[in-house]
Structures are given as C-alpha cells and as structure tokens.
Short mmCIF file of C-alpha atoms and ligand atoms in Angstrom, two decimals:
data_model
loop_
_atom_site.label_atom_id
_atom_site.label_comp_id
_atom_site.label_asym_id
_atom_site.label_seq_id
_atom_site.Cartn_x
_atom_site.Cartn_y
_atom_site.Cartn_z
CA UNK A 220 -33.29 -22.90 -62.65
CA UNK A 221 -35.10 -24.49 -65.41
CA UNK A 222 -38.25 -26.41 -64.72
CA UNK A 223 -39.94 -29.06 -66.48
CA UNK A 224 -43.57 -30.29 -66.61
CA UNK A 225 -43.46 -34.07 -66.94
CA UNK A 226 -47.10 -35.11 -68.91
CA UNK A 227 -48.21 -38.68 -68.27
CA UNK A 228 -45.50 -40.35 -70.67
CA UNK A 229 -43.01 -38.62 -69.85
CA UNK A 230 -43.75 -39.43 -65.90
CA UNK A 231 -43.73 -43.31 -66.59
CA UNK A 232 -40.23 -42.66 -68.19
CA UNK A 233 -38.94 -40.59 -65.59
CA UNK A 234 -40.06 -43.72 -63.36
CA UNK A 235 -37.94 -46.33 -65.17
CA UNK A 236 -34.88 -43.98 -64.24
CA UNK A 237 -33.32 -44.73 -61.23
CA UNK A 238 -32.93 -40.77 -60.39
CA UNK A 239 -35.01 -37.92 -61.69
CA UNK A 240 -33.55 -36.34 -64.53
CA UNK A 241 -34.61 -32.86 -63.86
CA UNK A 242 -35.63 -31.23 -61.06
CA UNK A 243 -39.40 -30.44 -61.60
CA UNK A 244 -43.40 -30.46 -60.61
CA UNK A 245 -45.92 -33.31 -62.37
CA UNK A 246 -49.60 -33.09 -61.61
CA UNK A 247 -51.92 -35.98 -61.66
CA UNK A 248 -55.23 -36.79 -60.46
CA UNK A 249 -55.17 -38.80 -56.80
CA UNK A 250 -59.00 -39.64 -56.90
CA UNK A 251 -62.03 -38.46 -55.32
CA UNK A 252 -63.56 -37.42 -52.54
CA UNK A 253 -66.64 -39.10 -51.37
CA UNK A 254 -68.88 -36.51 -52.65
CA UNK A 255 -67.52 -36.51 -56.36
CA UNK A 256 -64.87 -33.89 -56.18
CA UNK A 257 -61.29 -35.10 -57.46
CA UNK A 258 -58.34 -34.41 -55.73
CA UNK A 259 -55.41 -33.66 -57.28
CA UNK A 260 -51.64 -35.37 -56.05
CA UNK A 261 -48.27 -33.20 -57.09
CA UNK A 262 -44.91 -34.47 -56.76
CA UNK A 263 -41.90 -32.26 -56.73
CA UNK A 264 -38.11 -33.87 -57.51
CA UNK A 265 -34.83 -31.87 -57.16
CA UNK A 266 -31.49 -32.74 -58.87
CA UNK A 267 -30.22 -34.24 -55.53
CA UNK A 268 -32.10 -37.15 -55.28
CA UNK A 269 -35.03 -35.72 -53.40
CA UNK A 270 -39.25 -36.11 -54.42
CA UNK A 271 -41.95 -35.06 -52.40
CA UNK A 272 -45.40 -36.09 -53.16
CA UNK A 273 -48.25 -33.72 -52.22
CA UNK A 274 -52.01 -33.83 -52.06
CA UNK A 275 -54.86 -31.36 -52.56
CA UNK A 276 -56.47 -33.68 -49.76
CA UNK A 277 -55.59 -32.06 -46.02
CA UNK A 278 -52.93 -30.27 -47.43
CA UNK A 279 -50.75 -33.51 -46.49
CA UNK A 280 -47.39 -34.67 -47.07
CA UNK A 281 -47.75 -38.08 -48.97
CA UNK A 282 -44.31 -39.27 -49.13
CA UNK A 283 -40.93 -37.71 -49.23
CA UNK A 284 -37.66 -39.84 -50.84
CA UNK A 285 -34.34 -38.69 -49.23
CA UNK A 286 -31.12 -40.60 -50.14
CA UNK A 287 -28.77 -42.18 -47.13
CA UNK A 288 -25.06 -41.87 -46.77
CA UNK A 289 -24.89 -45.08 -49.48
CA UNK A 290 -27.10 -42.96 -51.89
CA UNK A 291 -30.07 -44.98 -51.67
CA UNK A 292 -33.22 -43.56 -51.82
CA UNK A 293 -36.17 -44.06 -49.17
CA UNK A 294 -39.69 -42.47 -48.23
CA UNK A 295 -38.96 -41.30 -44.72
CA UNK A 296 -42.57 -40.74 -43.92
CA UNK A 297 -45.75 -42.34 -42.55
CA UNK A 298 -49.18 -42.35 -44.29
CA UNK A 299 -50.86 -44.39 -47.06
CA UNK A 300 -50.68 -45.32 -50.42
CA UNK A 301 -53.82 -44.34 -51.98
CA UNK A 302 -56.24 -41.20 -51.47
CA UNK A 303 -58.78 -44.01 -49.77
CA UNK A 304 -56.37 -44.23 -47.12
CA UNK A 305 -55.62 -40.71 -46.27
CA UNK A 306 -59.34 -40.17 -46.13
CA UNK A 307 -59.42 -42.66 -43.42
CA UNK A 308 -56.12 -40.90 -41.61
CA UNK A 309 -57.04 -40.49 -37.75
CA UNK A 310 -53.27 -39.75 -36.95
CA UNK A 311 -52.69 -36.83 -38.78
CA UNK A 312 -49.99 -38.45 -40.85
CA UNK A 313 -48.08 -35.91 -43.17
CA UNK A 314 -51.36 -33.33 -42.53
CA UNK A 315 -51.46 -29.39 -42.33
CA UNK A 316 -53.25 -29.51 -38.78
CA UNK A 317 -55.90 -26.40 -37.64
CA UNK A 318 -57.01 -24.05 -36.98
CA UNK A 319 -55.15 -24.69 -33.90
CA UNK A 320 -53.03 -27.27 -33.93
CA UNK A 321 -51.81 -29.14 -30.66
CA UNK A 322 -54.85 -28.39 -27.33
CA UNK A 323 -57.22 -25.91 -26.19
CA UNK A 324 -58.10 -26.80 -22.62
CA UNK A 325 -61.57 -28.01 -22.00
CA UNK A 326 -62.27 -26.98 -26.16
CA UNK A 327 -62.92 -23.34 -24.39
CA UNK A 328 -60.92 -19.84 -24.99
CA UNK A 329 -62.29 -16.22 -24.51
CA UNK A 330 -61.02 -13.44 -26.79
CA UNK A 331 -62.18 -9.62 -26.56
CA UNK A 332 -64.55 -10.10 -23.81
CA UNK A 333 -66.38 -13.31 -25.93
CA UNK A 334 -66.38 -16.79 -25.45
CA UNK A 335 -65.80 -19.50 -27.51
CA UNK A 336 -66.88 -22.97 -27.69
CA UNK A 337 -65.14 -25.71 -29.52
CA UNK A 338 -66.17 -29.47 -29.61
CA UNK A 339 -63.74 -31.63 -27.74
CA UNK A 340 -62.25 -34.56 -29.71
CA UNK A 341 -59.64 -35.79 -26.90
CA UNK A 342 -59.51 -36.42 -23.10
CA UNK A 343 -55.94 -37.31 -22.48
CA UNK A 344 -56.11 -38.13 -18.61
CA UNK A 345 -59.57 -37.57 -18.73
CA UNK A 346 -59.48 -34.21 -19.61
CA UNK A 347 -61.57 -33.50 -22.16
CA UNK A 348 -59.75 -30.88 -24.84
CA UNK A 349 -59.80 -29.45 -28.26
CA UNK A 350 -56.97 -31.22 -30.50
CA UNK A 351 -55.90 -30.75 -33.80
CA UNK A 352 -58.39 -28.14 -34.85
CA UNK A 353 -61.46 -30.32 -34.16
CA UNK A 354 -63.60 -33.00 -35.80
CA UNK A 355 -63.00 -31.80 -38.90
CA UNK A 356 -59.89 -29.49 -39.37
CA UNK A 357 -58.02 -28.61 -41.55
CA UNK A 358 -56.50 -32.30 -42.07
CA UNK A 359 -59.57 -33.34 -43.78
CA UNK A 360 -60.50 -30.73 -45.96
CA UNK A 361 -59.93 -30.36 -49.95
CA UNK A 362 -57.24 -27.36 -50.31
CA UNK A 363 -56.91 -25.96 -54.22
CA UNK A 364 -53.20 -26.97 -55.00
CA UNK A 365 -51.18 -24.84 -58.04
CA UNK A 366 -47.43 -25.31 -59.08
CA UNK A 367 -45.31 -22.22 -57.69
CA UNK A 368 -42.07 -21.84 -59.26
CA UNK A 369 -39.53 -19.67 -56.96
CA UNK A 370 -35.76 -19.08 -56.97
CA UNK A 371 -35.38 -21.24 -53.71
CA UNK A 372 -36.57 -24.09 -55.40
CA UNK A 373 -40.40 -25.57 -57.33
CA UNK A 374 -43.24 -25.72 -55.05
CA UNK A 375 -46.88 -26.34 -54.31
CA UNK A 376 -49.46 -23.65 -52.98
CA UNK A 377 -52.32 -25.00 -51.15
CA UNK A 378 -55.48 -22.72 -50.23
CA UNK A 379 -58.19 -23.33 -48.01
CA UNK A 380 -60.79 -20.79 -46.72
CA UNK A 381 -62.36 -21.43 -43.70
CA UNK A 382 -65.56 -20.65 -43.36
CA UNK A 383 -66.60 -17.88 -40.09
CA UNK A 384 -67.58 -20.36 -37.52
CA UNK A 385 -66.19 -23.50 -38.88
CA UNK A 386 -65.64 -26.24 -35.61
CA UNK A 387 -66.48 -23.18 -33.79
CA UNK A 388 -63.71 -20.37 -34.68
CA UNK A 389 -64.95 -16.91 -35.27
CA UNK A 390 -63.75 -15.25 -38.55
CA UNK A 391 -63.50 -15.85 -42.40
CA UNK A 392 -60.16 -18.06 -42.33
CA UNK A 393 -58.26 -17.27 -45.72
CA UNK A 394 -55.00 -20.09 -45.81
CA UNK A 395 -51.82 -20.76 -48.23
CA UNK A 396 -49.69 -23.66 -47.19
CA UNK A 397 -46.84 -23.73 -49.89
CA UNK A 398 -44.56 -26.70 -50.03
CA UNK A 399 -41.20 -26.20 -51.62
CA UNK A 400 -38.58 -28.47 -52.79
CA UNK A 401 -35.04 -27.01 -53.19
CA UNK A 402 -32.16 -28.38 -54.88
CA UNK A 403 -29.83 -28.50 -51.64
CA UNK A 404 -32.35 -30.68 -49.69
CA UNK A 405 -34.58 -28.37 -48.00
CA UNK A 406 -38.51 -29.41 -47.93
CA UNK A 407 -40.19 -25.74 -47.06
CA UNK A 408 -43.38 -25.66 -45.65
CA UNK A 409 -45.14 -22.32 -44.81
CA UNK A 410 -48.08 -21.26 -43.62
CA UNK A 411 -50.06 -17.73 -44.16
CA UNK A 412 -53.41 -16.92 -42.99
CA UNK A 413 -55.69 -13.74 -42.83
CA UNK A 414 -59.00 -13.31 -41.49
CA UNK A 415 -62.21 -10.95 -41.19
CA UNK A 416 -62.71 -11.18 -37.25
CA UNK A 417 -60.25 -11.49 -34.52
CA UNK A 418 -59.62 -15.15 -33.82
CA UNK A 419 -57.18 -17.46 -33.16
CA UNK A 420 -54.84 -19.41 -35.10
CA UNK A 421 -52.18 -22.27 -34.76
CA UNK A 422 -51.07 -24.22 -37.85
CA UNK A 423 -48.98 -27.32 -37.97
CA UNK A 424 -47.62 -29.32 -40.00
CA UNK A 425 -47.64 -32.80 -38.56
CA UNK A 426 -45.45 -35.43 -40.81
CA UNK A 427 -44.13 -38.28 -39.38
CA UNK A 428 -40.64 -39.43 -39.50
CA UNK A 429 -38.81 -42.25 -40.10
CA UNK A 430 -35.78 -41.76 -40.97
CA UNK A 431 -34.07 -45.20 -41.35
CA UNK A 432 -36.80 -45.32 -44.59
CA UNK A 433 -37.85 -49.32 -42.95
CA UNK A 434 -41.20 -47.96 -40.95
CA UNK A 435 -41.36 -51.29 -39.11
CA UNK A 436 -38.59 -50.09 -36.96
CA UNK A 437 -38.37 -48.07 -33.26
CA UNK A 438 -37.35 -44.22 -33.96
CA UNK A 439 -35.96 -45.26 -30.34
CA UNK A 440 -32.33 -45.53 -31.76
CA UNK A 441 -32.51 -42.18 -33.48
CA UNK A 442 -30.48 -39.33 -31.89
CA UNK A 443 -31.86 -36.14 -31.50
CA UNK A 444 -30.89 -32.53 -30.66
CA UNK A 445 -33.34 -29.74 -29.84
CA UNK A 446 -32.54 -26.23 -29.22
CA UNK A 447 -34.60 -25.65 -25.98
CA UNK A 448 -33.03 -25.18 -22.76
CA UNK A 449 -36.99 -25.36 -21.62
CA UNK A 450 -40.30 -27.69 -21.72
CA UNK A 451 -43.74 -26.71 -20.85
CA UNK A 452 -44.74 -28.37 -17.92
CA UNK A 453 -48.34 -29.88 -18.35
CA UNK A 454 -50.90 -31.47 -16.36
CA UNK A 455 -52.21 -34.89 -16.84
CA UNK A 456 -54.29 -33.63 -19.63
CA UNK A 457 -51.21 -32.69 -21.45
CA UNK A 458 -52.09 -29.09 -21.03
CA UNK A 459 -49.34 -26.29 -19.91
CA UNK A 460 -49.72 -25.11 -16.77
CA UNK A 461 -47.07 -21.96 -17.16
CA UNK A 462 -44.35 -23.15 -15.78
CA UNK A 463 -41.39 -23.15 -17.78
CA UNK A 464 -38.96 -26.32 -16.95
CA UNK A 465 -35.70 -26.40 -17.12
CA UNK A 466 -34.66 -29.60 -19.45
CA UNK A 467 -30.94 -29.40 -17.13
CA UNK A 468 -31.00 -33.00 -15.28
CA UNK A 469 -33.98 -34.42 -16.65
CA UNK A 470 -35.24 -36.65 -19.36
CA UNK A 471 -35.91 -34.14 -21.55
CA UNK A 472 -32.77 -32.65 -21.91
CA UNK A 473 -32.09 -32.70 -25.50
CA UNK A 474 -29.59 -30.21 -25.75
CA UNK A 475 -26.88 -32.49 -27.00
CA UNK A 476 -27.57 -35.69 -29.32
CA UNK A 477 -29.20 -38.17 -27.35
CA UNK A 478 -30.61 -41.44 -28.12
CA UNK A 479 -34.09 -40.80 -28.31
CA UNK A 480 -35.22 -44.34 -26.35
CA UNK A 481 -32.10 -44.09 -23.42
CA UNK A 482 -34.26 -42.02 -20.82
CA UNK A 483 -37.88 -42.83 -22.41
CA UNK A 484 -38.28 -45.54 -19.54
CA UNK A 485 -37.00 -43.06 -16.50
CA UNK A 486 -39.50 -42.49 -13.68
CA UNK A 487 -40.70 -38.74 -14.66
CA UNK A 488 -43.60 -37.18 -14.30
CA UNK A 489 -43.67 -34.96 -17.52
CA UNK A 490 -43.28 -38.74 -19.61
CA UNK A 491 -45.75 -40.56 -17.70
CA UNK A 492 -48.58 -37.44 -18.69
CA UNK A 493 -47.61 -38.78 -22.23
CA UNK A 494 -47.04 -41.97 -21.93
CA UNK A 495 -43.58 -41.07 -23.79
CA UNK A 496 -42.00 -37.89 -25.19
CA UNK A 497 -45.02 -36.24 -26.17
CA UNK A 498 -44.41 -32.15 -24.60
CA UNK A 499 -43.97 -28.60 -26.18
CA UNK A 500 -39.71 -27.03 -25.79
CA UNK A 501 -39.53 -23.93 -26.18
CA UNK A 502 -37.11 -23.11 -28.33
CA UNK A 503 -33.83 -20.67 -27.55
CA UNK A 504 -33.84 -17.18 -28.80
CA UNK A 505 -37.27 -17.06 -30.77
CA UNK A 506 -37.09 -13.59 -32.12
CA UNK A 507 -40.34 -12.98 -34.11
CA UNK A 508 -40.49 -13.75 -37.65
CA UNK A 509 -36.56 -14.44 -37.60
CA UNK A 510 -35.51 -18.55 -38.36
CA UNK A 511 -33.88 -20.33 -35.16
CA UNK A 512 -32.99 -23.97 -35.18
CA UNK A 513 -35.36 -26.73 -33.56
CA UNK A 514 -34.13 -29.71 -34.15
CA UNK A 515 -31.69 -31.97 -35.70
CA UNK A 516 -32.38 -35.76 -35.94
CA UNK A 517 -30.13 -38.72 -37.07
CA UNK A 518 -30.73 -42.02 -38.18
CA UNK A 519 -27.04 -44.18 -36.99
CA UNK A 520 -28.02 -46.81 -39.30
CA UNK A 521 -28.17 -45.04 -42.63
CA UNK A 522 -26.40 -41.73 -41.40
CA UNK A 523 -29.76 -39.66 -42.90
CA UNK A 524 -30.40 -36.58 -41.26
CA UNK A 525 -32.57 -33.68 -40.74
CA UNK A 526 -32.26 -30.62 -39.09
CA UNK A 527 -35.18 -28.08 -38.93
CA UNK A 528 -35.77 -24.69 -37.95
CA UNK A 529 -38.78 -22.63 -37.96
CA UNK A 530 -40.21 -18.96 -37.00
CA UNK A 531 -42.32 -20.74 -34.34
CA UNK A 532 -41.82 -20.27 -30.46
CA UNK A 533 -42.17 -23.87 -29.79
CA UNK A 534 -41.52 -27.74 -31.09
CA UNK A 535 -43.93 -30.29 -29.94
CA UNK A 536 -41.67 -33.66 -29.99
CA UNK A 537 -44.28 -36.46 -30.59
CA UNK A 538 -42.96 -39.58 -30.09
CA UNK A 539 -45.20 -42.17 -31.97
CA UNK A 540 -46.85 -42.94 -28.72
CA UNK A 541 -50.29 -43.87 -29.74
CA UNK A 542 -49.02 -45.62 -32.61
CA UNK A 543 -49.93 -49.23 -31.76
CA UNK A 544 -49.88 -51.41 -34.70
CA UNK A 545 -53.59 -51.00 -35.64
CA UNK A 546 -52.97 -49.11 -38.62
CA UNK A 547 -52.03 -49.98 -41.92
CA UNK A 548 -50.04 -48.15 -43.84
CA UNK A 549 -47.60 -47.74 -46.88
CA UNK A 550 -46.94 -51.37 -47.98
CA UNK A 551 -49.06 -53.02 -45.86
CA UNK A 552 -47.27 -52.49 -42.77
CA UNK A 553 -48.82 -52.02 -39.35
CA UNK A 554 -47.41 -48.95 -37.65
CA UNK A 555 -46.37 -50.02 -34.55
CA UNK A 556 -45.43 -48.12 -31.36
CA UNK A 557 -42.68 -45.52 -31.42
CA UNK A 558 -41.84 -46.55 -35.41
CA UNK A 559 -41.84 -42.44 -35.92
CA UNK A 560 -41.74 -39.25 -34.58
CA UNK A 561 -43.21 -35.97 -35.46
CA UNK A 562 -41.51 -32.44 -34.67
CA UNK A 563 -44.82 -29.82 -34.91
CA UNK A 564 -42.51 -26.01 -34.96
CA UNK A 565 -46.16 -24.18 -33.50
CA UNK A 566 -47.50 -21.87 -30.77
CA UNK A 567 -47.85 -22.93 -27.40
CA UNK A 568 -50.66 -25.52 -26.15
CA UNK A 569 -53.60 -23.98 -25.04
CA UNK A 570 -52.12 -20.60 -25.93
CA UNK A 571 -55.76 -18.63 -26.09
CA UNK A 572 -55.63 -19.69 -22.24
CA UNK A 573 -52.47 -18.60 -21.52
CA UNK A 574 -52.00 -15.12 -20.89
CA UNK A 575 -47.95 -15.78 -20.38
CA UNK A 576 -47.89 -17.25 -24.10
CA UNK A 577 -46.69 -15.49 -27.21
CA UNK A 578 -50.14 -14.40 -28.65
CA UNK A 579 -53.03 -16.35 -30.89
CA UNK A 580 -54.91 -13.82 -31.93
CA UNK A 581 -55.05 -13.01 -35.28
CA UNK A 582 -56.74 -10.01 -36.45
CA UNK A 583 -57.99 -8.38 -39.30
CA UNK A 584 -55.45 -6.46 -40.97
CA UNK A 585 -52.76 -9.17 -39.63
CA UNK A 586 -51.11 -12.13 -41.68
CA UNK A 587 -49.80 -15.07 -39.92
CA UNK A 588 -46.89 -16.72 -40.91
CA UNK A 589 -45.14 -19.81 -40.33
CA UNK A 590 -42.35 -21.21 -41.52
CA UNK A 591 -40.52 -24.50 -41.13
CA UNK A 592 -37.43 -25.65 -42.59
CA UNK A 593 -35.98 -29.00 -43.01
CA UNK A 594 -33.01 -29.66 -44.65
CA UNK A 595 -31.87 -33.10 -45.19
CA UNK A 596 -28.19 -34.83 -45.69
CA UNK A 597 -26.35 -37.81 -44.61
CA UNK A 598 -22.91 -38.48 -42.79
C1 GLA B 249 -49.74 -34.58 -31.41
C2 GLA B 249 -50.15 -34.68 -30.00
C3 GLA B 249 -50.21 -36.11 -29.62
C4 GLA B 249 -51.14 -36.88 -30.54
C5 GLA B 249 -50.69 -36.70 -31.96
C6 GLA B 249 -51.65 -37.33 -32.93
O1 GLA B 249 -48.42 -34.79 -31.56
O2 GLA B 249 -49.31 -33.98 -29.14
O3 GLA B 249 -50.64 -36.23 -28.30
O4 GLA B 249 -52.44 -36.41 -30.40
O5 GLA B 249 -50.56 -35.36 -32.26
O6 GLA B 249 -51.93 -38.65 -32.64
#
C-alpha cells in the first residue's frame, strides 16, 4: 500500500476534503510539557473513512473518526481537545495504563520470596488499593512516538522505559505500544515489554467509547456481547476473591446482545461493589498468545459497531460509572454519568495476589505481549 506524508499544507488541504484522500501518517507538534519538552500528536487516516489521532503524551488515544451506517463520520471517543487537557486527565481517557493496569490489593504483592510496596491511589469501599499503575503511570508519562509502516496497515510506535523502581516496581521496564490503522477498519493496539529483574506487568489500554459519536448521551442504550461465560467475583473493594461466577441468570450475562442499561438497576451484589458494570469476564477459550473475541458493541441509533478481540485472559467492562459531569471535555461538554464505556482486554485484578491467576511475572529473558483488536463497521 502506498503511504503518504502530508507536510503542514498539504494537511490543511486534506482538511477542506470531506474524506482523506489517501490513507497515511502526518506528524505535528501537540505542545509541551510543563517542563519544556514538546510532545508530538500523529494522526493516522485509512481509505475507509477512518483517522486516529495519537499522542507522544501517555501513549493516549486522542480521538478516533469512524463513519455510521449513513456514512457520516464521528469521534467515538472521550478525552480533550488540547495537550493542556490531557495533562490534566484523571480518568484515564484514551491512555496506555501501567505498569499494572486495573488493582493490586492493599498496593502490596510478593514475588520470589520479596515484597513489594506500591503507593495506593484508590479505596473503592474503603479499601485502599493500587490502580492504574500508581500516581504516576504510565498515563502520564512522555513516550517517543515514530511512524511504522506495516502490511496490515500505517501505524505509530510508542516507547517508554521505565525506570527500576519507578511507583515502586522492581526492574528496568523497556515498552512499545504500536497503534495501527488498517484499511478494513481495524485500530491495533499492542503492547511489548521486557525487563532486567523479575517483576510484574499488566498493560491496558483504557479508551472510552461512545459510539453514537454525541458524548452527551447514556452508552445505556448500547447493546453489547461479551464472550465470557464467567466474571470475577470481587469484594467491596472491587478486588477478586477467586471465585469464578457463572454470568448464567444474572446481570452480567452478556453472552447474547443485551442492552447495556436493562439489568444495570437489578438488586446484585457484584453491581452494587461498582456502583454499575464495573467487573473483570473472563473470556472463553483464552489459549496463550492466540486472538479470541471479547466483545462486540452496537450503537441502535447510528448502527456503528465494534467488535474486539485480544490475546488477554480477561475484559474489564467499565461502565462510565464515576463519570459525573465534572469534567470537561471535547467541545465543551461535561461528561456525564454512563455517557461511555471502556472494554480494558488485560490480566486479572490483583493477579500478583492470586496464585489461581494466569501469571504477572515477567522475567528477564521474557517479552510480554498484548494485543487488542477492534474492528469497526456499521449495519
Ligand atoms: C477502570 C476501573 C474503574 C475506574 C476506571 C477509571 O475501569 O475498573 O473502577 O477506576 O478505570 O476511572
């Protein structure tokens, strides 16, 4: 496939048209980071109608334009429109989360006889944990971003090395997080890691979806599918406890399309904890390293989907339930409760505590991978 660079003029063309000519990468400069060091945005378009914008800046996804059933093209995602706002981003809009996405109990693991200590940044029913990777993960770091040109489609590679003991992980931390844009709808993120100690690892990627394209409305009238015959049971502090539910009779039974907002009300345990869908499925048939499907979500309105798989064990369904109309976003609009959803393909919870749960540890020697997939269409 034949690429183009777009230079400045030749973006503000491109803009005027009402679909990108070309499939292709641009580069330009975002701003800067409080300390002086500029940060670099790239955005990707395909010859389907499809642009994803990218930033140096946590790695994040910045926007993502994905036509409906009428052909009309929308940013799905929520976030912000300038670099000023992302540095400001306490909900992890669009953000490559670590080094361990999702909880670590009490911010505490042991691993080959040594214990860890992390600082805890969340007490969900007043238990204190470890979220998102820590004070200052991953999220809100500068990555180095270069234009990757594949066969599957042009990309982005991110890199970040994290430094032994940064937010209190042992090792040297060495990450790529490529972003790729193919030309039959598919938005690739991976994830690849190697280190110089045994530690423990958990990227996510944590976008958040919208797919009607207005973010002032409920993601309550979206269906959605996932591929897990089981949740992870948690206690109040949203943390597994190693029991593996069945979803068969309950509110979280996903396995066919269901309205996401029918059973969000019922009088369940599992959505009281959080206060909404807000729980780890594991997903059917995980077979290491091979793709299964997650998820599938549908807008009725504008017939947009996306379906995603992933090499991941798990799919944290996030429901937008802390979303509360205090932040402002793209636009100028206020982000209100339940106005998106996030589907995090990761590990599970508090794996470094769980001795039943497919394995953390990375070690020297050892690359971690993760991949997600999500291909978009409308019907
Ligand atoms: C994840 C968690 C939620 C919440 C969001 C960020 O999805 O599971 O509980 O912390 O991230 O707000």
């Amino acid at each position: 496939m034949k690429t183009l660079i777009l230079f400045p003029t030749l973006i503000a063309m491109s803009s005027l048209l009402s679909a990108p000519a070309s499939a292709g990468i641009s580069e330009s400069v975002y701003g800067k980071m409080p300390d002086g060091r500029e940060v670099k945005l790239y955005t990707l378009t395909n010859t389907s109608g499809m642009e994803a914008k990218v930033t140096e800046y946590g790695a994040i996804l910045v926007s993502l334009k994905v036509p409906d059933k009428a052909g009309k093209v929308a940013d799905v995602t929520h976030g912000y429109d300038t670099l000023e706002g992302w540095l400001g981003n306490s909900s992890y809009f669009g953000a490559t989360v670590g080094r361990f996405g999702n909880r670590i109990a009490n911010g505490k693991f042991t691993l080959d006889g040594k214990s860890y200590s992390l600082v805890t940044n969340n007490d969900p029913g007043g238990m204190p944990c470890s979220l998102h990777g820590g004070t200052e993960g991953f999220s809100k770091k500068l990555w180095k971003g270069e234009a990757v040109y594949t066969k599957g489609g042009d990309g982005v590679k991110l890199t970040y090395v994290s430094a032994d003991g940064e937010e209190g992980y042992p090792g040297v931390l060495t990450v790529t997080v490529t972003y790729t844009l193919t030309n039959a709808n598919d938005l690739v993120w991976e994830a690849e890691a190697t280190t110089t100690a045994p530690t423990v690892i958990n990227i996510v990627h944590h976008s958040y979806w919208n797919l009607s394209g207005d973010p002032a409305t409920s993601i309550n009238d979206h269906e959605l599918t996932l591929f897990a015959d089981q949740y992870l049971a948690t206690n109040a502090g949203m943390i597994p406890t190693g029991e593996k539910a069945a979803v068969a009779g309950t509110p979280m039974d996903f396995t066919k399309a269901t309205v996401i907002g029918e059973r969000i009300a019922a009088d369940y345990e599992a959505l009281k904890f959080g206060g909404g869908y807000d729980h780890a499925w594991v997903l059917n048939g995980t077979a290491e390293r091979a793709l299964v499907k997650a998820a599938r979500v549908r807008d009725p309105k504008t017939g947009r989907v996306m379906s995603l798989s992933t090499n991941q064990p798990a799919v944290q369904f996030y429901g937008g339930n802390f979303l509360d109309g205090t932040t402002t976003g793209k636009g100028g609009v206020k982000y209100q409760h339940r106005t998106a959803l996030c589907l995090e393909t990761e590990n599970y919870p508090d794996a470094p505590n769980n001795p039943k749960a497919p394995t953390a540890v990375l070690r020297p020697g050892e690359t971690y991978h993760h991949t997600m997939v999500h291909t978009f269409s409308a019907e």
